[in-house]
Amino acid sequence: MPDATPARATAREAIALLTGAAGFTEHRPPPSPLPPDGPLGWAGYDAARERASARTGEEESVVYGTGVVGDRACVLLSFEFGFLGGSLGRQTGDRLAAAYELALTRRLPLLALVATGGSRMQEGMVALTQLQRVAAASVRLRAADLPQIAVVRDPTTGGGWATVGAGADVVLALPGAQVGFAGSRVRPPDADPYAYSAEGQFAAGQVDAVVPADELTASVTHWLRALGPHEGLPAAPVPGALSAGGGEPGAGAGREAEAATGSGAGTPSAAGAEPTPGSVPAAPLPETGREAVARARDLRRPRAEAYLADYFAVRLPLHGDRSGSTDPGLLCGFGLRADGQPVAYVAQCGTPTRPAGYRAAARTIRLADRLGIPVLTLVDTPGAANDAEAERAGAGAAIADTFAAIAAARVPVTTLVIGEGGSGGALALAAPGNTHVTVDSYFSVIAPELAAAILKRPPSETGATADQLRLRPQDLVDLGFARSIVG
C-alpha cells in the first residue's frame, strides 16, 4: 500500500500486507442474486458489474475472511475500490454483515481495511439502507465486548466512512488518504482539502494515528494484542517512583517518538508491585502545605510522559474526542507492559484540562471497560480549563461525563497523583478507593490562591491557607482519600 502514489492497493493486496505468510482464508455469504439490472432496474447496471468483475477479479466490492496479523487471529474485511468505487450495494451489505457475524461467532476482533466512495447509486435506497445493516452488526459486536479496528485507505468517504470507518473503536489512517463524509465531487467548491485528508482528520481528533504502510503491520499487531479479547485481567499496578532528575530509573524521558510508533522499551522493575497502603515513603515528605504545592509545581519533577514511558513497553495512543477537538495536555490510549499485560491509560500533563481532554478520557475509559482492560490514570492538573472557550465547548458536561465513566467502570481503575490535584478537574480522573499519591504531589478542594481569594484573604496568607487545606500527601492518606504514598 504505497503512501502517496496514483496506484491504489487492491483489497487482497491490503490483506496480504498485514497477514503476510500467515495467510488468509476467504469466506463468502450464501448466494443471494439481484434482479436484472439490480433492485431499481437501472439500465446497464449488470454490464457495469461485469466490467468491474473482469477488471478486478472480484465478485463484489468487499472481500472478507479470517487471517492472522502478527500472532493474532482476527476477521478481516477489505474493500476493493476498483469494483465500482468500493461502493456499498445490497450484496456488499451481505458480505459486511457476514463478516461481523463471523467475528461474533468466533469471538475474534474485526479488522476493516476501508476504501470506498459510499453508497451505490444504481441501487438507490436499497444501497443506502445497507448502512443501517452495518451499524446494527457493529452494535452486536460491541455488545459482545469484541474490538473493532479500522484502517482507512485512499479514499474513504460517504457512508463507508460513517459506519465501518469512523464507527470502529480505533481508527488508523494511511498517509495522504482522502478521508471524510463528503466525497470530492459533492463538497463546496471552496472547501479546504486538508479537512478531508487523513492528516486533517487526525488534527481534528477523528483519527487515532496516521501510520505509514511499512509500519502498519506492527501497529495493528500491537493493537490486536492490547484490545484482546481478554478475560480476568488484574488491576493495573501502581507506577513506581521516579526521581526529580528526569524520570530515572526507567529512563522515561525522551521516549515520546518511540511511544507514538509503539517501539518504546519499558523497564518492568520500575513499575513494581503495589505499595502497601499507608506506607511511609523513602523520600522526605513536605512539612507544610505551601511546600507541597511548591514541590508539585516544580518544573524539575517527573511528568506524565516520563511515567508512561517507564511503565509501558509499548504505547498505543488514542487521539481526540471524536467531536472535532483535541487536548495536547491529556494523553490517553492503551499500552502493553513488559510482561505483555494490557492497560489503558489517561494522563494529565500539568496543564488545565480542556473539554476535549475529558471527552477523550471518557471515551478511553469506556472502551477499556467494555473490553475488560484495567485502567491507569495519572492526575496532574491545576484544574479544568476555565476560559470562555472551554465553557462554550461544554466543560461542565465533559467533566460530568468523565466522573460518570469512572463511576460506571466495572474494570479496576488505579490512580496515581503525580503533581497537582486541582479541584474537580483533577478529581474527575481519580479512582474512588484506589488513589495513590507521590511525595511531590498535592490534592485540594481548590488551589490555595483561589481559596484565599474566595475567603477574602490577602495574597500574603496564601501559604497559611495551603496549610489549613490539609493537601499534603500524608494528609491525603490520613483523610482516607489516598491509599498510599509512592516515594
Coordinates of C-alpha atoms in Angstrom, one line a residue:
M1 CA 0.0 0.0 0.0
P2 CA 2.2 2.9 -1.2
D3 CA 1.7 6.1 0.7
A4 CA 1.3 8.7 -2.0
T5 CA 1.2 7.2 -5.5
P6 CA -1.6 7.2 -8.0
A7 CA -1.9 3.4 -7.8
R8 CA -4.2 2.1 -5.1
A9 CA -3.8 -1.3 -3.4
T10 CA -6.4 -3.9 -4.2
A11 CA -8.5 -5.5 -1.5
R12 CA -6.3 -8.6 -1.5
E13 CA -3.0 -6.6 -1.5
A14 CA -4.2 -4.7 1.5
I15 CA -4.9 -8.0 3.3
A16 CA -1.6 -9.6 2.2
L17 CA 0.3 -6.6 3.5
L18 CA -1.0 -7.4 7.0
T19 CA -1.2 -11.2 7.0
G20 CA 1.9 -12.0 5.0
A21 CA 2.9 -15.6 5.0
A22 CA 0.3 -16.4 7.7
G23 CA -2.3 -16.3 5.0
F24 CA -5.9 -15.5 4.7
T25 CA -9.0 -17.8 4.4
E26 CA -11.7 -16.2 2.4
H27 CA -15.4 -16.6 3.3
R28 CA -18.5 -15.9 1.2
P29 CA -22.1 -15.4 2.3
P30 CA -24.9 -17.6 0.9
P31 CA -25.8 -16.7 -2.7
S32 CA -28.5 -14.0 -2.9
P33 CA -28.7 -12.9 -6.5
L34 CA -30.0 -9.5 -7.6
P35 CA -32.8 -9.0 -10.1
P36 CA -31.8 -8.0 -13.6
D37 CA -30.0 -4.6 -13.5
G38 CA -30.4 -4.5 -9.7
P39 CA -33.3 -3.6 -7.5
L40 CA -34.1 -0.4 -9.5
G41 CA -33.7 -2.0 -12.9
W42 CA -31.0 0.6 -13.6
A43 CA -30.2 0.2 -17.3
G44 CA -26.6 -1.0 -17.8
Y45 CA -26.0 -1.9 -14.2
D46 CA -25.4 -5.6 -14.9
A47 CA -22.9 -4.7 -17.6
A48 CA -21.1 -2.3 -15.3
R49 CA -20.8 -5.0 -12.7
E50 CA -19.5 -7.4 -15.3
R51 CA -16.8 -4.9 -16.3
A52 CA -15.8 -4.3 -12.7
S53 CA -15.5 -8.0 -12.1
A54 CA -13.4 -8.5 -15.2
R55 CA -11.2 -5.6 -14.2
T56 CA -10.6 -6.6 -10.6
G57 CA -11.3 -10.3 -10.5
E58 CA -13.8 -9.8 -7.7
E59 CA -17.5 -10.6 -7.4
E60 CA -18.2 -7.6 -5.2
S61 CA -16.6 -4.6 -3.6
V62 CA -15.7 -6.4 -0.3
V63 CA -13.6 -9.4 0.4
Y64 CA -13.7 -10.9 3.9
G65 CA -12.5 -13.9 5.9
T66 CA -10.2 -15.0 8.7
G67 CA -6.5 -14.4 9.0
V68 CA -3.6 -13.8 11.3
V69 CA -1.8 -10.5 11.8
G70 CA 1.4 -10.8 13.6
D71 CA 0.5 -13.5 16.1
R72 CA -3.2 -12.6 16.4
A73 CA -6.2 -14.2 14.7
C74 CA -8.9 -11.8 13.5
V75 CA -11.6 -11.4 10.9
L76 CA -10.6 -9.1 8.1
L77 CA -12.7 -7.3 5.6
S78 CA -11.2 -5.3 2.8
F79 CA -12.8 -3.0 0.2
E80 CA -12.0 -3.3 -3.4
F81 CA -12.1 0.3 -4.7
G82 CA -11.7 -0.9 -8.3
F83 CA -15.1 -2.5 -8.1
L84 CA -17.5 0.4 -8.7
G85 CA -15.5 2.7 -6.4
G86 CA -15.7 0.3 -3.5
S87 CA -19.4 1.3 -3.2
L88 CA -21.9 -0.4 -1.0
G89 CA -24.8 -2.3 -2.6
R90 CA -27.1 -4.9 -1.2
Q91 CA -24.6 -7.7 -1.9
T92 CA -21.9 -5.6 -0.3
G93 CA -24.1 -5.4 2.8
D94 CA -24.5 -9.2 2.7
R95 CA -20.7 -9.5 2.9
L96 CA -20.2 -6.9 5.6
A97 CA -23.0 -8.3 7.8
A98 CA -21.5 -11.8 7.3
A99 CA -18.0 -10.5 8.3
Y100 CA -19.3 -9.0 11.5
E101 CA -21.3 -12.2 12.3
L102 CA -18.2 -14.3 11.7
A103 CA -16.3 -12.2 14.2
L104 CA -19.1 -12.5 16.7
T105 CA -19.5 -16.3 16.2
R106 CA -15.7 -17.0 16.5
R107 CA -15.2 -14.3 19.2
L108 CA -12.5 -12.6 17.1
P109 CA -11.6 -8.9 16.7
L110 CA -12.8 -7.3 13.5
L111 CA -10.2 -5.5 11.3
A112 CA -11.6 -3.4 8.5
L113 CA -9.4 -2.2 5.6
V114 CA -11.6 0.6 4.1
A115 CA -11.5 2.2 0.7
T116 CA -14.9 3.3 -0.5
G117 CA -16.8 6.1 -2.2
G118 CA -20.0 5.4 -0.3
S119 CA -23.4 4.0 -1.2
R120 CA -24.1 2.7 -4.8
M121 CA -26.4 5.0 -6.7
Q122 CA -27.6 2.3 -9.1
E123 CA -29.3 0.5 -6.2
G124 CA -30.8 3.7 -4.7
M125 CA -32.4 3.3 -1.2
V126 CA -31.6 -0.4 -1.1
A127 CA -28.0 0.6 -1.2
L128 CA -28.4 3.3 1.4
T129 CA -30.1 1.1 3.9
Q130 CA -27.0 -1.2 4.0
L131 CA -25.6 1.4 6.3
Q132 CA -28.2 0.5 8.8
R133 CA -27.3 -3.2 8.5
V134 CA -23.7 -2.4 9.1
A135 CA -24.5 -0.2 12.1
A136 CA -26.6 -2.9 13.6
A137 CA -23.9 -5.6 13.1
S138 CA -21.3 -3.3 14.7
V139 CA -23.6 -2.8 17.7
R140 CA -24.0 -6.5 18.2
L141 CA -20.2 -7.0 18.0
R142 CA -19.7 -4.2 20.5
A143 CA -22.3 -5.7 22.9
A144 CA -20.3 -8.9 22.8
D145 CA -17.2 -6.9 24.0
L146 CA -15.2 -7.5 20.9
P147 CA -12.9 -4.9 19.5
Q148 CA -13.2 -3.2 16.0
I149 CA -10.2 -1.6 14.3
A150 CA -10.4 0.3 11.0
V151 CA -7.6 1.1 8.7
V152 CA -8.8 3.9 6.3
R153 CA -7.2 3.8 2.9
D154 CA -7.5 6.2 0.0
P155 CA -10.3 7.2 -0.4
T156 CA -12.6 6.5 2.4
T157 CA -15.7 8.7 2.1
G158 CA -19.5 8.7 2.4
G159 CA -21.4 6.1 4.4
G160 CA -18.5 3.7 4.5
W161 CA -16.5 6.2 6.5
A162 CA -19.6 7.0 8.7
T163 CA -20.1 3.3 9.6
V164 CA -17.2 0.8 9.1
G165 CA -14.6 3.5 9.4
A166 CA -15.5 6.1 12.0
G167 CA -17.6 3.6 13.8
A168 CA -14.7 1.5 14.8
D169 CA -13.1 1.6 18.3
V170 CA -9.7 2.5 16.9
V171 CA -9.2 4.3 13.6
L172 CA -5.8 4.2 11.8
A173 CA -5.2 6.0 8.5
L174 CA -2.6 5.7 5.8
P175 CA -0.7 9.0 5.0
G176 CA -2.3 11.1 2.3
A177 CA -5.6 9.2 2.2
Q178 CA -8.7 11.1 1.4
V179 CA -11.0 10.7 4.4
G180 CA -14.3 12.4 5.0
F181 CA -18.0 12.0 4.8
A182 CA -18.2 14.3 1.8
G183 CA -16.6 12.9 -1.3
S184 CA -14.5 15.0 -3.7
R185 CA -17.5 15.6 -6.1
V186 CA -20.0 16.7 -3.5
R187 CA -18.1 19.2 -1.4
P188 CA -18.4 23.0 -1.6
P189 CA -16.1 24.3 -4.3
D190 CA -14.1 26.3 -1.8
A191 CA -13.7 23.5 0.8
D192 CA -10.3 23.2 2.4
P193 CA -8.9 19.8 1.1
Y194 CA -6.9 19.4 4.2
A195 CA -10.1 18.9 6.2
Y196 CA -10.8 15.8 4.1
S197 CA -7.4 14.2 4.5
A198 CA -6.0 11.6 6.9
E199 CA -3.8 14.3 8.4
G200 CA -6.7 16.8 8.7
Q201 CA -8.9 14.2 10.4
F202 CA -6.1 13.4 12.8
A203 CA -5.7 17.1 13.7
A204 CA -9.5 17.2 14.3
G205 CA -9.4 14.2 16.6
Q206 CA -11.3 11.9 14.3
V207 CA -8.4 9.5 13.6
D208 CA -6.2 8.0 16.2
A209 CA -3.0 7.7 14.2
V210 CA -1.6 8.2 10.7
V211 CA 0.5 5.2 10.1
P212 CA 2.9 4.7 7.2
A213 CA 2.3 1.5 5.2
D214 CA 5.6 -0.1 6.2
E215 CA 4.7 0.3 9.9
L216 CA 1.1 -0.8 9.6
T217 CA 1.6 -4.5 10.4
A218 CA 3.5 -3.8 13.6
S219 CA 1.0 -1.2 14.7
V220 CA -2.1 -3.4 14.0
T221 CA -0.4 -6.3 15.8
H222 CA 0.2 -4.2 18.9
W223 CA -3.4 -3.0 18.8
L224 CA -4.8 -6.6 18.5
R225 CA -2.6 -7.7 21.4
A226 CA -3.8 -4.7 23.5
L227 CA -7.5 -4.9 22.8
G228 CA -7.9 -8.6 23.1
P229 CA -10.4 -10.2 23.7
H230 CA -9.1 -10.8 27.2
E231 CA -10.5 -12.4 30.4
G232 CA -9.8 -11.8 34.0
L233 CA -7.0 -9.2 33.8
P234 CA -5.6 -8.0 37.1
A235 CA -5.7 -4.3 38.2
A236 CA -3.0 -2.0 36.8
P237 CA 0.0 -1.9 39.2
V238 CA 0.7 1.4 40.8
P239 CA 3.7 3.1 38.9
G240 CA 6.9 3.2 40.8
A241 CA 8.5 6.4 41.9
L242 CA 10.7 8.4 39.6
S243 CA 13.4 10.8 40.6
A244 CA 13.2 14.5 40.2
G245 CA 16.2 14.3 37.9
G246 CA 14.2 13.4 34.8
G247 CA 12.5 10.0 35.2
E248 CA 15.1 7.5 36.4
P249 CA 15.2 4.6 37.0
G250 CA 13.2 3.8 33.9
A251 CA 14.9 6.4 31.7
G252 CA 11.4 7.5 30.6
A253 CA 12.3 11.0 29.4
G254 CA 12.7 11.4 25.7
R255 CA 10.7 8.4 24.5
E256 CA 7.8 10.3 23.1
A257 CA 8.7 9.4 19.5
E258 CA 9.1 5.7 20.4
A259 CA 5.8 5.7 22.2
A260 CA 4.0 7.1 19.3
T261 CA 5.1 4.3 17.0
G262 CA 4.8 1.6 19.6
S263 CA 8.5 0.8 19.7
G264 CA 9.4 2.0 23.2
A265 CA 11.0 -0.5 25.5
G266 CA 9.8 -0.2 29.1
T267 CA 11.5 -1.1 32.3
P268 CA 9.4 -3.6 34.2
S269 CA 11.2 -3.3 37.5
A270 CA 10.3 0.4 37.9
A271 CA 6.5 -0.4 37.8
G272 CA 6.8 -2.8 40.7
A273 CA 4.1 -4.2 42.9
E274 CA 1.5 -2.1 44.6
P275 CA 2.8 -0.1 47.6
T276 CA 1.5 -1.0 50.9
P277 CA -1.4 1.3 51.7
G278 CA -0.3 4.0 54.1
S279 CA 3.3 3.0 53.9
V280 CA 6.0 5.6 54.7
P281 CA 7.9 6.7 51.6
A282 CA 11.6 6.8 51.4
A283 CA 11.8 10.4 50.1
P284 CA 11.1 13.2 52.6
L285 CA 7.5 14.4 52.9
P286 CA 6.7 18.1 52.6
E287 CA 6.4 19.7 56.1
T288 CA 3.9 22.3 55.2
G289 CA 1.0 22.7 52.7
R290 CA 2.9 25.5 50.9
E291 CA 5.9 23.3 50.5
A292 CA 3.7 20.5 49.0
V293 CA 2.3 23.0 46.5
A294 CA 5.8 24.3 45.6
R295 CA 7.1 20.8 45.0
A296 CA 4.1 19.8 42.8
R297 CA 4.7 22.9 40.7
D298 CA 8.5 22.4 40.4
L299 CA 9.3 22.1 36.7
R300 CA 12.1 19.6 37.6
R301 CA 9.7 16.8 38.9
P302 CA 8.8 13.9 36.6
R303 CA 5.7 14.5 34.4
A304 CA 3.2 12.1 32.8
E305 CA 5.4 11.4 29.7
A306 CA 8.2 10.1 31.9
Y307 CA 5.9 7.9 34.0
L308 CA 4.2 6.4 30.9
A309 CA 7.5 5.7 29.2
D310 CA 8.8 4.0 32.3
Y311 CA 5.6 2.0 32.8
F312 CA 4.9 0.6 29.3
A313 CA 7.0 -1.4 26.8
V314 CA 4.6 -0.3 24.0
R315 CA 2.2 2.6 23.9
L316 CA -0.7 3.0 21.5
P317 CA -2.2 6.5 21.8
L318 CA -5.9 7.2 21.2
H319 CA -6.3 10.7 19.8
G320 CA -9.1 13.2 20.1
D321 CA -12.6 13.4 21.4
R322 CA -14.4 12.3 18.2
S323 CA -16.2 15.7 18.3
G324 CA -13.7 17.7 16.4
S325 CA -11.2 18.6 19.1
T326 CA -8.1 17.5 20.9
D327 CA -6.3 18.4 24.1
P328 CA -2.5 18.1 23.9
G329 CA -2.4 18.3 27.7
L330 CA -4.1 14.9 28.2
L331 CA -2.6 11.7 26.9
C332 CA -4.7 8.6 26.6
G333 CA -4.6 5.2 24.9
F334 CA -3.6 1.6 25.6
G335 CA -0.3 0.1 26.4
L336 CA 1.5 -3.2 26.8
R337 CA 3.7 -3.7 29.8
A338 CA 7.0 -5.7 29.7
D339 CA 5.1 -8.9 30.7
G340 CA 2.5 -8.3 28.0
Q341 CA -0.3 -7.1 30.2
P342 CA -2.5 -4.5 28.5
V343 CA -3.5 -1.4 30.5
A344 CA -5.5 1.6 29.3
Y345 CA -4.1 4.9 30.4
V346 CA -5.4 8.5 30.9
A347 CA -2.7 11.0 31.9
Q348 CA -2.9 14.7 32.6
C349 CA 0.3 16.7 31.7
G350 CA 0.2 19.5 34.2
T351 CA -1.9 21.9 32.2
P352 CA -5.6 22.9 32.7
T353 CA -7.6 20.0 31.1
R354 CA -9.9 21.1 28.3
P355 CA -13.3 19.7 27.5
A356 CA -11.8 17.7 24.6
G357 CA -9.4 16.1 27.0
Y358 CA -12.2 15.0 29.3
R359 CA -14.2 13.6 26.4
A360 CA -11.2 11.7 25.2
A361 CA -10.7 10.3 28.7
A362 CA -14.3 9.2 29.0
R363 CA -14.0 7.5 25.6
T364 CA -10.9 5.6 26.6
I365 CA -12.3 4.5 30.0
R366 CA -15.5 3.2 28.5
L367 CA -13.7 1.3 25.7
A368 CA -11.4 -0.3 28.3
D369 CA -14.3 -1.1 30.5
R370 CA -16.2 -2.8 27.6
L371 CA -13.1 -4.8 26.6
G372 CA -12.2 -5.8 30.2
I373 CA -8.9 -4.0 30.3
P374 CA -7.8 -2.3 33.6
V375 CA -7.2 1.5 33.6
L376 CA -4.4 3.6 35.0
T377 CA -5.0 7.4 35.4
L378 CA -2.2 9.9 36.2
V379 CA -3.6 13.1 37.8
D380 CA -1.7 16.3 37.3
T381 CA -3.6 19.5 36.6
P382 CA -4.1 22.8 38.4
G383 CA -7.8 22.3 37.4
A384 CA -10.1 22.3 34.5
A385 CA -9.7 25.0 31.8
N386 CA -11.9 27.9 32.9
D387 CA -11.7 30.2 29.9
A388 CA -14.7 31.3 27.8
E389 CA -13.9 28.9 25.0
A390 CA -13.9 26.0 27.4
E391 CA -17.3 27.0 28.6
R392 CA -18.6 27.1 25.1
A393 CA -17.1 23.7 24.4
G394 CA -19.1 22.2 27.3
A395 CA -16.6 22.0 30.2
G396 CA -19.2 21.1 32.7
A397 CA -20.8 18.3 30.7
A398 CA -17.4 16.9 29.7
I399 CA -16.3 16.7 33.3
A400 CA -19.6 15.2 34.4
D401 CA -19.2 12.5 31.7
T402 CA -15.7 11.7 32.9
F403 CA -17.0 11.3 36.5
A404 CA -19.7 9.0 35.2
A405 CA -17.2 6.9 33.2
I406 CA -15.1 6.3 36.2
A407 CA -18.1 5.6 38.4
A408 CA -19.6 3.1 36.0
A409 CA -16.4 1.2 35.3
R410 CA -16.5 -2.5 36.1
V411 CA -12.8 -2.9 35.5
P412 CA -10.3 -1.9 38.2
V413 CA -9.1 1.7 37.9
T414 CA -5.8 2.7 39.5
T415 CA -4.9 6.3 40.1
L416 CA -1.6 7.9 40.9
V417 CA -1.5 11.7 41.6
I418 CA 1.9 12.8 40.3
G419 CA 1.7 16.5 40.7
E420 CA -1.1 19.0 41.1
G421 CA -4.6 17.8 42.1
G422 CA -6.6 20.8 41.4
S423 CA -10.3 20.5 42.5
G424 CA -13.0 18.7 40.5
G425 CA -10.9 18.9 37.2
A426 CA -8.5 16.5 38.8
L427 CA -10.9 14.5 40.9
A428 CA -12.9 13.5 37.7
L429 CA -10.0 11.2 36.9
A430 CA -9.3 9.8 40.4
A431 CA -10.4 6.3 41.3
P432 CA -12.5 6.2 44.5
G433 CA -10.8 3.8 46.9
N434 CA -7.8 3.2 44.7
T435 CA -5.9 6.5 44.5
H436 CA -2.2 6.8 45.4
V437 CA -0.1 9.9 45.7
T438 CA 3.6 10.7 45.1
V439 CA 5.7 12.7 47.6
D440 CA 5.8 15.7 45.2
S441 CA 2.0 16.0 44.8
Y442 CA -0.9 17.6 46.5
F443 CA -4.7 17.5 46.2
S444 CA -7.0 20.2 47.2
V445 CA -10.7 21.3 47.0
I446 CA -9.3 24.4 45.2
A447 CA -5.9 26.0 44.5
P448 CA -4.7 27.8 47.6
E449 CA -4.5 31.1 45.8
L450 CA -8.2 30.8 44.8
A451 CA -9.2 29.7 48.2
A452 CA -7.6 32.8 49.7
A453 CA -9.3 35.0 47.2
I454 CA -12.7 33.4 47.9
L455 CA -12.1 33.8 51.7
K456 CA -11.2 37.5 51.0
R457 CA -7.7 37.0 52.4
P458 CA -4.7 39.0 51.2
P459 CA -2.1 37.2 49.0
S460 CA 0.3 37.1 51.9
E461 CA -2.0 34.5 53.6
T462 CA -2.0 32.0 50.6
G463 CA 0.7 29.9 52.3
A464 CA -1.3 29.7 55.6
T465 CA -4.4 28.8 53.6
A466 CA -2.5 26.0 51.9
D467 CA -1.6 24.7 55.4
Q468 CA -5.2 24.8 56.5
L469 CA -6.4 22.9 53.5
R470 CA -4.5 19.7 54.5
L471 CA -3.5 19.0 51.0
R472 CA -0.1 17.3 51.6
P473 CA 0.4 13.6 50.6
Q474 CA 0.4 12.5 54.2
D475 CA -2.8 14.5 54.9
L476 CA -4.5 12.8 52.0
V477 CA -3.7 9.4 53.4
D478 CA -4.9 10.4 56.9
L479 CA -8.1 11.8 55.4
G480 CA -8.8 8.5 53.7
F481 CA -8.6 9.9 50.2
A482 CA -5.3 8.2 49.2
R483 CA -4.3 4.6 49.9
S484 CA -0.6 5.1 49.9
I485 CA 2.3 7.4 49.2
V486 CA 4.7 6.4 46.4
G487 CA 8.1 7.8 47.2

